[in-house]
XYZ file of C-alpha atoms in Angstrom:
721
model
C 0.017 -0.001 0.006
C 3.031 2.315 0.453
C 3.200 2.762 -3.350
C -0.103 4.633 -3.388
C 0.591 8.434 -3.617
C -0.111 10.200 -0.338
C -2.085 13.433 -0.395
C -0.353 16.449 1.172
C -3.592 17.849 2.666
C -4.136 16.835 6.306
C -7.451 15.398 7.441
C -9.657 17.884 9.326
C -10.522 16.450 12.721
C -12.522 17.723 15.674
C -9.263 17.952 17.731
C -6.334 19.040 15.635
C -3.819 18.079 18.324
C -4.933 14.433 18.490
C -4.421 11.524 16.028
C -7.680 10.267 14.508
C -8.715 6.870 15.801
C -9.808 4.055 13.417
C -13.394 4.654 14.554
C -13.142 8.356 13.713
C -11.625 7.584 10.335
C -14.430 5.088 9.544
C -17.087 7.677 10.486
C -15.360 10.314 8.384
C -15.190 7.996 5.355
C -18.873 7.110 5.743
C -19.835 10.773 5.539
C -17.373 11.620 2.714
C -18.505 11.917 -0.887
C -15.521 13.522 -2.604
C -12.355 11.847 -3.873
C -10.180 14.515 -2.229
C -11.643 13.689 1.149
C -11.100 9.944 0.588
C -7.440 10.645 -0.257
C -7.022 12.597 2.994
C -8.345 9.682 5.027
C -6.156 7.303 3.016
C -3.112 9.424 3.872
C -3.877 9.214 7.608
C -4.263 5.439 7.364
C -0.862 5.142 5.633
C 0.794 7.253 8.370
C -0.790 5.229 11.166
C 1.302 2.689 12.977
C -1.763 0.413 13.291
C -2.858 -1.928 10.525
C -6.153 -0.741 8.988
C -9.216 -2.731 9.978
C -11.213 -4.874 7.583
C -14.136 -2.389 7.699
C -11.844 0.570 6.973
C -10.360 -1.108 3.855
C -13.823 -2.021 2.564
C -14.854 1.613 2.980
C -11.776 2.782 1.083
C -12.554 0.367 -1.780
C -15.914 2.072 -2.227
C -14.341 5.484 -3.039
C -16.063 7.812 -5.547
C -13.365 6.964 -8.130
C -13.334 3.408 -9.440
C -9.769 3.650 -10.820
C -8.626 4.903 -7.378
C -10.417 1.956 -5.720
C -8.680 -0.438 -8.129
C -5.367 1.160 -7.309
C -5.959 0.592 -3.596
C -6.983 -3.037 -4.208
C -3.909 -3.712 -6.365
C -1.662 -2.795 -3.402
C -3.436 -5.000 -0.895
C -1.193 -7.987 -0.062
C -3.067 -11.298 -0.559
C -6.650 -10.054 -0.197
C -8.970 -12.750 1.177
C -12.490 -13.408 -0.184
C -13.871 -11.338 2.678
C -12.415 -8.289 0.874
C -12.295 -9.343 -2.783
C -15.870 -10.668 -2.999
C -17.614 -7.483 -1.637
C -15.332 -5.430 -3.922
C -16.380 -7.548 -6.945
C -20.019 -7.052 -5.949
C -19.448 -3.267 -5.753
C -17.810 -3.187 -9.197
C -20.475 -5.356 -10.847
C -23.127 -2.813 -9.828
C -21.033 0.235 -10.801
C -20.958 2.293 -13.976
C -17.866 0.312 -15.107
C -18.731 -3.335 -14.448
C -15.860 -4.486 -16.670
C -13.403 -3.389 -13.919
C -14.487 -6.545 -12.033
C -12.412 -8.571 -14.492
C -9.202 -6.719 -13.524
C -9.776 -7.910 -9.942
C -10.608 -11.441 -11.143
C -7.489 -11.591 -13.287
C -5.250 -10.542 -10.384
C -6.804 -13.159 -8.077
C -6.283 -15.846 -10.735
C -2.750 -14.800 -11.661
C -1.574 -14.738 -8.028
C -3.423 -17.903 -7.067
C -5.522 -16.177 -4.433
C -8.643 -17.873 -3.088
C -11.998 -17.211 -4.839
C -15.104 -18.344 -3.037
C -18.476 -19.281 -4.542
C -19.984 -15.892 -3.696
C -17.525 -14.185 -6.084
C -19.060 -15.910 -9.165
C -22.487 -14.152 -9.239
C -21.034 -10.615 -9.363
C -18.448 -11.628 -11.963
C -21.175 -13.217 -14.110
C -23.395 -10.179 -13.613
C -20.569 -7.941 -14.815
C -20.117 -10.129 -17.924
C -23.881 -9.929 -18.545
C -23.978 -6.130 -18.249
C -21.168 -5.570 -20.758
C -22.092 -8.522 -23.012
C -18.719 -10.264 -22.636
C -19.678 -13.812 -23.574
C -16.095 -15.120 -23.880
C -15.202 -13.913 -20.383
C -18.481 -15.307 -19.047
C -17.725 -18.709 -20.524
C -14.215 -18.632 -19.053
C -15.694 -17.970 -15.597
C -18.198 -20.781 -16.210
C -15.321 -23.160 -16.952
C -13.391 -22.015 -13.880
C -16.478 -22.454 -11.699
C -16.860 -26.019 -13.008
C -13.195 -26.847 -12.232
C -13.604 -25.321 -8.773
C -16.525 -27.622 -8.022
C -19.136 -24.838 -7.870
C -21.128 -25.941 -10.954
C -23.955 -27.322 -8.781
C -24.095 -24.315 -6.468
C -27.470 -22.536 -6.847
C -25.875 -19.092 -6.537
C -23.411 -19.858 -9.311
C -26.066 -21.453 -11.510
C -28.337 -18.424 -11.154
C -25.388 -16.164 -12.022
C -24.678 -18.274 -15.134
C -28.301 -17.923 -16.254
C -28.086 -14.103 -15.813
C -24.875 -14.058 -17.853
C -26.173 -16.176 -20.747
C -29.467 -14.306 -20.901
C -27.668 -10.973 -20.842
C -25.449 -12.100 -23.716
C -28.425 -13.299 -25.743
C -27.586 -17.013 -25.466
C -30.949 -18.458 -24.448
C -30.178 -22.162 -25.285
C -27.132 -22.113 -22.915
C -29.187 -20.376 -20.195
C -31.917 -23.011 -20.575
C -29.323 -25.812 -20.335
C -28.142 -24.408 -16.974
C -31.746 -23.985 -15.838
C -32.664 -27.576 -16.767
C -29.683 -28.958 -14.829
C -30.543 -27.131 -11.599
C -31.502 -29.517 -8.788
C -33.493 -26.785 -7.076
C -35.108 -23.843 -8.869
C -36.377 -20.951 -6.802
C -38.675 -18.238 -8.097
C -35.653 -16.123 -9.122
C -34.399 -18.841 -11.530
C -37.866 -19.139 -13.157
C -38.124 -15.369 -13.412
C -34.698 -14.995 -15.090
C -35.524 -17.661 -17.688
C -39.014 -16.292 -18.434
C -37.608 -12.722 -18.669
C -34.924 -13.954 -21.044
C -37.513 -15.442 -23.431
C -39.591 -12.280 -23.267
C -36.582 -10.010 -23.985
C -35.699 -12.176 -27.006
C -39.352 -12.079 -28.189
C -39.697 -15.842 -27.795
C -43.128 -15.395 -26.318
C -44.373 -18.939 -26.936
C -41.368 -20.315 -25.028
C -42.062 -17.884 -22.174
C -45.713 -18.976 -21.955
C -44.788 -22.674 -22.140
C -42.258 -22.265 -19.319
C -44.853 -20.434 -17.224
C -47.184 -23.440 -17.614
C -44.310 -25.736 -16.548
C -43.755 -23.523 -13.519
C -47.396 -23.905 -12.469
C -47.142 -27.681 -12.885
C -44.111 -27.596 -10.560
C -46.364 -25.863 -7.949
C -44.200 -22.740 -7.870
C -46.190 -19.704 -6.856
C -45.621 -16.874 -9.367
C -44.744 -13.444 -7.963
C -45.763 -10.095 -9.430
C -42.549 -9.837 -11.439
C -43.064 -13.169 -13.249
C -46.723 -12.335 -13.827
C -45.802 -8.939 -15.230
C -43.301 -10.556 -17.625
C -45.859 -13.139 -18.758
C -48.529 -10.505 -19.274
C -46.021 -8.531 -21.355
C -45.380 -11.663 -23.460
C -49.129 -12.139 -23.969
C -49.544 -8.533 -25.036
C -46.606 -8.519 -27.440
C -47.689 -11.868 -28.916
C -51.310 -10.719 -29.151
C -52.392 -13.735 -27.122
C -55.543 -12.419 -25.453
C -56.780 -15.866 -24.275
C -53.565 -16.494 -22.379
C -53.581 -12.953 -20.975
C -57.122 -13.455 -19.668
C -56.054 -16.774 -18.120
C -53.243 -14.993 -16.246
C -55.717 -12.362 -15.055
C -58.020 -15.179 -13.787
C -54.968 -16.800 -12.073
C -54.266 -13.515 -10.257
C -57.880 -13.278 -9.075
C -58.031 -16.969 -8.124
C -54.833 -16.702 -6.047
C -56.159 -13.500 -4.468
C -52.911 -11.727 -5.288
C -52.684 -8.035 -4.539
C -52.925 -6.117 -7.807
C -50.472 -3.291 -7.130
C -49.620 -0.476 -9.525
C -46.919 -2.569 -11.217
C -49.252 -5.500 -11.910
C -52.193 -3.296 -12.881
C -49.942 -1.530 -15.358
C -48.993 -4.894 -16.874
C -52.672 -5.919 -17.159
C -53.647 -2.627 -18.822
C -50.751 -2.911 -21.278
C -51.643 -6.520 -22.106
C -55.319 -5.756 -22.777
C -54.473 -2.616 -24.762
C -51.902 -4.488 -26.888
C -54.368 -7.297 -27.571
C -57.048 -4.872 -28.718
C -59.325 -5.401 -25.719
C -59.455 -1.642 -25.196
C -62.628 -1.504 -23.116
C -61.122 -3.826 -20.472
C -57.898 -1.879 -20.578
C -59.819 1.357 -20.042
C -61.739 -0.149 -17.141
C -58.506 -1.125 -15.356
C -56.896 2.152 -16.299
C -59.741 4.131 -14.754
C -59.160 2.300 -11.453
C -55.543 3.478 -11.282
C -54.896 6.452 -9.018
C -52.469 8.013 -9.727
C -51.911 7.075 -13.377
C -48.240 6.801 -14.212
C -46.629 7.713 -17.537
C -45.968 4.058 -18.467
C -49.584 2.905 -18.236
C -50.901 6.080 -19.901
C -48.479 5.543 -22.785
C -49.680 1.938 -23.088
C -53.258 3.233 -23.497
C -52.141 5.773 -26.102
C -50.402 3.014 -28.061
C -53.335 0.602 -27.678
C -55.924 3.104 -28.911
C -53.657 4.237 -31.792
C -52.894 0.684 -32.869
C -56.584 -0.031 -33.250
C -57.451 3.093 -35.148
C -58.974 5.099 -32.260
C -56.592 8.055 -32.501
C -59.029 10.565 -30.993
C -59.284 8.451 -27.823
C -55.490 8.145 -27.788
C -55.094 11.922 -28.054
C -57.644 12.441 -25.220
C -55.522 10.375 -22.868
C -52.314 11.963 -24.157
C -53.656 15.452 -23.456
C -54.729 14.426 -19.942
C -51.250 13.140 -19.011
C -49.686 15.305 -16.296
C -46.195 14.164 -17.212
C -45.092 13.058 -20.658
C -41.769 11.479 -21.512
C -40.235 10.927 -24.945
C -41.827 7.473 -25.193
C -45.338 8.915 -24.742
C -44.657 11.638 -27.366
C -43.323 9.010 -29.763
C -46.382 6.802 -29.195
C -48.742 9.646 -30.099
C -46.705 10.718 -33.125
C -46.558 7.100 -34.300
C -50.316 6.808 -33.785
C -50.963 9.709 -36.166
C -48.371 8.499 -38.660
C -49.871 5.005 -38.821
C -53.474 6.214 -38.900
C -53.078 8.196 -42.128
C -52.955 11.519 -40.304
C -49.399 12.540 -41.239
C -49.995 16.275 -40.836
C -51.014 15.775 -37.206
C -47.893 13.688 -36.636
C -45.685 16.474 -37.991
C -47.594 19.102 -36.012
C -46.989 17.167 -32.797
C -43.319 16.773 -33.682
C -43.098 20.563 -33.959
C -44.571 20.842 -30.422
C -41.935 18.376 -29.197
C -39.194 20.595 -30.621
C -40.660 23.738 -29.052
C -40.508 21.987 -25.664
C -36.832 21.215 -26.297
C -37.238 17.462 -26.017
C -34.654 15.709 -28.194
C -36.173 12.879 -30.283
C -34.679 9.404 -30.368
C -34.475 6.999 -33.339
C -37.994 5.639 -32.717
C -39.482 9.133 -32.892
C -37.505 10.008 -36.019
C -38.661 6.828 -37.789
C -42.293 7.781 -37.085
C -41.727 11.345 -38.295
C -40.019 10.141 -41.488
C -42.911 7.705 -42.059
C -45.416 10.546 -41.620
C -43.523 12.670 -44.096
C -43.441 9.765 -46.589
C -47.230 9.332 -46.255
C -47.807 13.032 -46.749
C -45.634 12.957 -49.896
C -44.372 16.551 -49.667
C -40.779 16.992 -50.827
C -39.935 20.284 -49.091
C -40.852 18.818 -45.699
C -38.878 15.674 -46.558
C -35.744 17.727 -47.256
C -36.128 19.518 -43.918
C -36.564 16.229 -42.026
C -33.403 14.878 -43.708
C -31.361 17.915 -42.675
C -32.787 17.722 -39.141
C -31.845 14.005 -38.882
C -28.258 14.707 -40.016
C -27.838 17.681 -37.660
C -29.049 15.708 -34.686
C -26.712 12.752 -35.155
C -29.033 10.246 -36.901
C -27.251 10.350 -40.260
C -25.172 7.230 -39.610
C -28.090 5.050 -38.562
C -28.862 2.209 -40.976
C -32.581 2.180 -40.056
C -32.857 5.968 -40.489
C -31.171 5.878 -43.915
C -33.401 3.018 -45.049
C -36.435 5.090 -43.967
C -35.074 8.172 -45.813
C -34.830 6.179 -49.079
C -38.495 5.210 -48.724
C -39.458 8.779 -47.748
C -37.780 10.417 -50.732
C -39.206 7.782 -53.100
C -42.747 8.443 -51.817
C -42.196 12.212 -52.003
C -41.398 11.935 -55.678
C -37.617 12.381 -55.667
C -36.032 9.210 -56.977
C -32.701 10.992 -57.363
C -32.546 11.984 -53.669
C -33.512 8.426 -52.665
C -30.618 7.139 -54.772
C -28.202 9.699 -53.284
C -29.008 8.472 -49.739
C -28.495 4.877 -50.882
C -25.166 5.573 -52.625
C -23.726 7.425 -49.593
C -24.497 4.634 -47.142
C -21.353 2.997 -45.725
C -23.228 -0.204 -44.966
C -26.381 -1.687 -46.534
C -28.603 -4.556 -45.598
C -31.390 -6.377 -47.421
C -33.823 -3.622 -46.374
C -31.614 -0.925 -47.996
C -31.512 -2.757 -51.322
C -35.213 -3.625 -51.144
C -36.142 -0.008 -50.372
C -34.183 1.175 -53.423
C -35.724 -1.479 -55.693
C -39.197 -0.525 -54.450
C -38.381 3.152 -55.097
C -37.607 2.407 -58.747
C -40.691 0.188 -58.975
C -43.219 2.800 -57.805
C -41.657 5.344 -60.186
C -42.048 2.993 -63.146
C -38.264 2.629 -63.661
C -38.302 -1.142 -64.076
C -34.911 -1.252 -65.797
C -33.114 0.208 -62.784
C -35.179 -1.940 -60.409
C -33.915 -5.051 -62.215
C -30.373 -3.643 -62.458
C -30.209 -2.996 -58.714
C -31.680 -6.425 -58.032
C -28.743 -7.870 -59.955
C -26.241 -5.600 -58.140
C -27.742 -6.730 -54.828
C -27.013 -10.369 -55.644
C -23.504 -9.472 -56.813
C -22.961 -7.784 -53.413
C -23.842 -11.161 -51.844
C -26.941 -9.784 -50.135
C -29.584 -12.493 -50.204
C -32.999 -11.140 -51.319
C -36.010 -11.941 -49.166
C -39.696 -12.288 -49.928
C -40.266 -8.504 -49.708
C -37.510 -7.900 -52.252
C -39.283 -10.165 -54.740
C -42.559 -8.350 -54.215
C -40.756 -5.105 -55.243
C -39.127 -6.666 -58.336
C -42.373 -8.327 -59.486
C -44.223 -5.082 -58.907
C -41.724 -3.284 -61.162
C -42.257 -5.872 -63.871
C -46.044 -5.643 -63.491
C -46.183 -1.857 -63.886
C -43.853 -1.869 -66.882
C -45.438 -4.795 -68.742
C -42.305 -6.954 -68.477
C -44.167 -10.261 -68.555
C -41.311 -12.592 -69.478
C -38.924 -11.063 -66.953
C -41.633 -11.423 -64.304
C -42.062 -15.106 -65.124
C -38.291 -15.721 -64.806
C -38.007 -13.821 -61.528
C -40.949 -15.684 -59.988
C -39.376 -19.004 -60.992
C -35.929 -17.964 -59.623
C -37.504 -17.046 -56.300
C -38.621 -20.652 -55.920
C -35.837 -22.564 -57.649
C -32.708 -20.465 -56.821
C -33.572 -18.763 -53.561
C -35.846 -21.389 -51.955
C -38.505 -18.815 -51.080
C -42.050 -20.192 -50.933
C -44.416 -17.725 -52.663
C -47.027 -16.130 -50.446
C -50.298 -14.378 -51.281
C -48.494 -11.171 -52.180
C -46.235 -12.893 -54.727
C -49.173 -14.622 -56.431
C -51.001 -11.278 -56.299
C -48.101 -9.653 -58.194
C -48.269 -12.393 -60.874
C -52.056 -11.965 -61.234
C -51.461 -8.225 -61.557
C -48.641 -8.757 -64.065
C -50.802 -10.913 -66.381
C -53.957 -8.852 -65.760
C -52.344 -5.530 -66.727
C -50.918 -7.156 -69.867
C -54.469 -8.358 -70.796
C -53.385 -11.977 -70.343
C -56.506 -12.652 -68.279
C -56.596 -16.375 -69.032
C -53.088 -16.753 -67.470
C -54.137 -14.556 -64.552
C -57.122 -16.829 -63.925
C -54.867 -19.926 -64.140
C -52.634 -18.467 -61.411
C -55.685 -17.981 -59.185
C -56.956 -21.495 -59.868
C -53.582 -23.245 -59.315
C -52.451 -21.468 -56.160
C -51.718 -23.795 -53.220
C -54.043 -21.797 -50.969
C -57.335 -19.962 -51.372
C -57.048 -16.515 -53.007
C -57.630 -13.595 -50.698
C -59.382 -10.275 -51.260
C -56.220 -8.644 -52.671
C -55.771 -11.323 -55.356
C -59.423 -11.291 -56.409
C -59.163 -7.461 -56.302
C -56.170 -7.459 -58.683
C -58.063 -9.629 -61.169
C -61.158 -7.449 -60.723
C -59.141 -4.294 -61.521
C -57.660 -5.898 -64.638
C -61.154 -6.721 -65.821
C -62.168 -3.119 -65.258
C -59.178 -1.768 -67.210
C -59.728 -4.115 -70.177
C -63.542 -3.939 -70.149
C -64.093 -7.650 -69.343
C -67.514 -7.204 -67.813
C -68.486 -10.898 -67.432
C -65.267 -11.877 -65.663
C -65.305 -8.583 -63.799
C -68.725 -9.301 -62.381
C -67.594 -12.795 -61.364
C -64.466 -11.513 -59.534
C -66.364 -8.649 -57.858
C -68.797 -11.226 -56.403
C -65.850 -13.327 -55.166
C -64.467 -10.250 -53.409
C -67.850 -9.579 -51.791
C -68.038 -13.185 -50.516
C -64.814 -12.525 -48.564
C -65.560 -8.903 -47.641
C -69.268 -8.016 -47.996
C -68.683 -4.307 -47.428
C -65.826 -3.927 -49.958
C -66.615 -0.546 -51.476
C -64.431 -1.164 -54.577
C -66.277 -4.351 -55.547
C -69.700 -2.768 -54.970
C -68.726 0.255 -57.022
C -67.333 -1.927 -59.810
C -70.546 -3.964 -59.978
C -72.508 -0.732 -60.027
C -70.250 0.567 -62.846
C -70.686 -2.642 -64.844
C -74.431 -2.375 -64.569
C -74.238 1.299 -65.465
C -72.231 0.578 -68.622
C -74.937 -1.917 -69.593
C -77.547 0.748 -68.644
C -79.100 -1.560 -66.068
C -80.115 1.408 -63.957
C -82.428 -0.609 -61.684
C -79.476 -2.818 -60.668
C -77.382 0.298 -60.131
C -80.106 1.755 -57.929
C -80.423 -1.444 -55.890
C -76.670 -1.526 -55.250
C -76.550 2.147 -54.346
C -79.456 1.635 -51.935
C -77.634 -1.356 -50.378
C -74.499 0.740 -49.914
C -76.563 3.508 -48.368
C -78.245 1.125 -45.888
C -74.841 -0.337 -44.846
C -73.230 3.093 -44.654
C -70.771 2.232 -47.416
C -69.650 5.011 -49.729
C -67.082 5.234 -52.459
C -63.888 6.853 -51.241
C -63.852 10.445 -52.388
C -60.995 11.646 -54.551
C -58.590 13.877 -52.622
C -55.440 15.601 -53.864
C -52.725 17.432 -51.917
C -50.218 19.993 -53.108
C -47.507 21.692 -51.039
C -46.570 25.308 -51.680
C -44.666 27.768 -49.505
C -44.339 25.214 -46.695
C -48.128 24.739 -46.553
C -50.167 21.696 -47.668
C -53.421 22.354 -49.512
C -56.089 19.658 -49.967
C -58.785 19.479 -52.637
C -61.790 17.192 -53.035
C -63.878 16.647 -56.162
C -65.769 19.841 -57.094
C -64.271 21.525 -54.031
C -65.314 25.133 -53.350
C -63.915 25.350 -49.805
C -60.485 26.765 -50.678
C -60.000 30.480 -50.088
C -58.861 30.831 -53.732
C -61.652 28.676 -55.128
C -62.959 31.341 -57.538
C -59.468 31.943 -59.000
C -58.872 28.182 -59.271
C -62.027 27.559 -61.315
C -61.239 30.604 -63.486
C -57.784 29.129 -64.136
C -59.330 25.704 -64.871
C -61.592 27.250 -67.516
C -58.554 28.978 -69.079
C -56.507 25.740 -69.092
C -59.364 23.723 -70.637
C -59.793 26.329 -73.394
C -56.050 26.201 -74.229
C -55.947 22.408 -74.214
C -58.975 22.175 -76.531
C -56.856 23.999 -79.129
C -54.476 21.028 -78.826
C -57.263 18.528 -79.392
C -58.383 17.864 -75.802
C -61.952 16.673 -75.245
C -63.163 15.577 -71.772
C -63.406 11.782 -71.555
C -66.688 11.127 -69.721
C -66.440 7.341 -69.947
C -65.356 7.124 -66.315
C -68.527 8.909 -65.106
C -70.862 5.959 -64.588
C -73.917 7.653 -63.227
C -77.160 8.505 -65.023
C -76.387 12.126 -65.956
C -76.696 14.305 -69.058
C -73.507 14.481 -71.147
C -72.872 18.124 -70.185
C -73.139 17.278 -66.481
C -70.724 14.400 -66.983
C -68.211 16.795 -68.579
C -68.435 19.077 -65.533
C -67.965 16.164 -63.123
C -64.808 14.931 -64.881
C -63.316 18.442 -65.170
C -63.745 19.049 -61.435
C -61.582 16.112 -60.324
C -59.375 16.953 -57.350
C -56.008 16.659 -59.155
C -57.150 19.215 -61.770
C -58.043 21.687 -58.989
C -54.688 21.086 -57.246
C -52.884 21.530 -60.552
C -54.589 24.883 -61.244
C -53.716 26.037 -57.714
C -50.088 25.195 -58.497
C -50.203 27.052 -61.825
C -51.560 30.179 -60.074
C -49.250 30.218 -57.044
C -46.102 28.281 -57.917
C -42.930 29.714 -59.470
C -43.132 29.781 -63.254
C -40.567 27.050 -63.942
C -41.090 24.978 -60.761
C -42.183 21.346 -60.743
C -45.788 20.860 -59.624
C -46.110 17.894 -57.216
C -49.501 16.387 -56.398
C -50.463 13.425 -54.156
C -53.763 11.705 -54.841
C -55.494 9.009 -52.781
C -57.053 7.178 -55.767
C -55.891 5.925 -59.163
C -55.567 8.664 -61.767
C -58.466 8.375 -64.223
C -57.949 8.334 -68.005
C -59.203 11.849 -68.528
C -56.934 13.365 -65.845
C -53.971 11.401 -67.228
C -54.501 12.901 -70.701
C -55.196 16.326 -69.218
C -51.955 16.354 -67.201
C -49.878 15.201 -70.169
C -51.223 18.049 -72.299
C -50.679 20.661 -69.549
C -47.033 19.570 -69.225
C -46.646 20.206 -72.971
C -48.673 23.405 -73.427
C -47.518 25.123 -70.229
C -43.986 23.668 -70.387
C -44.169 22.468 -66.771
C -42.951 19.274 -65.159
C -45.744 17.614 -63.178
C -45.298 14.734 -60.734
C -48.399 12.926 -59.467
C -48.402 10.162 -56.875
C -51.592 8.140 -57.080
C -52.678 5.151 -55.007
C -50.178 2.729 -56.551
C -47.417 4.585 -58.359
C -45.865 7.813 -59.637
C -46.517 9.575 -62.919
C -43.836 12.011 -64.176
C -45.324 14.229 -66.900
C -42.938 16.153 -69.150
C -43.368 17.578 -72.658
C -46.685 15.774 -73.156
C -45.326 12.325 -72.194
C -45.801 10.297 -68.972
C -43.150 8.098 -67.412
C -45.677 5.253 -67.242
C -45.925 5.177 -71.045
C -49.706 5.110 -70.619
C -49.435 1.689 -68.922
C -50.828 2.037 -65.422
């Protein structure tokens, strides 16, 4: 110990003329919180002629500075377990648990005794820093030392293996235990829950009950969490019944777990009932309710709880922002994000992913650029997940070039990165680049997954590349051993249907290894609508309605088929049925962003403050286009109206109104970007092409399924959409 530097400052004592006694020194250390004070006491101990007591050394080892404590320990001659084991325990709980291994190494190198109580803190330290190799070495040493059957050591081993993500090894230790207390069961169940192996957690809980082990509130909370995250409501209810049957006290912790489970499983009314009984309501349980309501489309209820929360942390803000983003209310999500910034709360990666998703759904490029700059400035630029989301965002906001720039600058890419880029090309109708990047992905030895193939097949479908689509579908099965799912067969039906190969599309439906779902019948139904196949269209629409009786698209298609055949009675019956069921055709809605503000238009919309100017501009545009041969195509207006009324209906489509607003207010040479919720109709498609030519403006429209880039009278889709 003489090698430790001695402080020059003397220790203040009540009586400056007397030498501090060991008892005084111990009391002084106990009340000291600064390193300088510890050093003063240490100096007095070194000057003393008496050997320091065991209690005094232990106090010194708990100094405010871990390196200083290690320095003291390194100068102790032959420390016995009575000193080394408490010190290991202290280090394993500290901010630098890895320091425990320096102590362990010294004990091993100098052949000093290590008792069985030293193993749990060492294994805990390995768990906290994720040092599997060191944990295994300690496991081996414990086995050689004869401690492998000790319950303390076995529990420590389980903690270590669970902490390092090695569940099979943890289970092996667990299965070999001769006696398992509630702590051992809890560690193993928690491990399964943390690794999202919820079925294993539930199975182990059943085994625990068979072993007549009484579950405590911590085990029950973990199991309820597993039920919620797995969506297993039946099991969650059984746990609730178990709690009632055993007459366990439902404290705040357990009630919170029950609320979260019911909310996650969609049993919102039960969750609300339990939530109402909680006084006070903590931020965790309130956030669970916000997430539960949001997940099941009840965003207004979620916002009500959010607004009533006395305290909100970042998780609760993120839950509400995510709720808006996933409920097709992207503007509300971005509005809430602005509030978060005003409060000075720094977002985390989860928040940013929700914000980027909201921006992608909104489809406004200026906002997307701002979000990208914000992400880079706040340290998210290097995140793989953030960059993958940015690719998707830029693609959905109409900038394929910016999406590609993000992709090319990434230092590392995974299957999601490549798939996002392929999907970006696909929705923009650039099938050649989608196929080229698919090839580059394979050359980079990144194995495509099922989602990748959906993107590639989608690209082929929207570009009419039938033969390429056939080959890719076959390679998915034969080369990559991926079993096609509904979405892959749906892409093939869409591929053949768009190409007017309806017989082959029907063959796909008939030969699938499972029953076609609504999406597949819907793809075939749309193809029939595009190519005017009324008989097959009627058949497919009825198949859709068998699976989803309130499917508005199928009901509208049937109505349209009857309207084309002038069967107005049938049309009336269908419209009456839709009215009685409260089903209505989704109204066309178009958005345009100008001057950092998003403007929305519906069909024949007069609500905008510039409505009069917009309709004046529309009349002017129509007059100019007529000189270029434009005539309104009223074929898509399938209601019993006079021809002049039909012309008015088709001219007042929402994208035409948004376009005219852009022509009035946008810079003369700027690109006009429009986002529409439905498929662009034939008349609007022709109209937009002609405007791009006559007014010499680039126009980008995102409809329900893809992008259309209009320039010089030509569309990027080559009139194949």
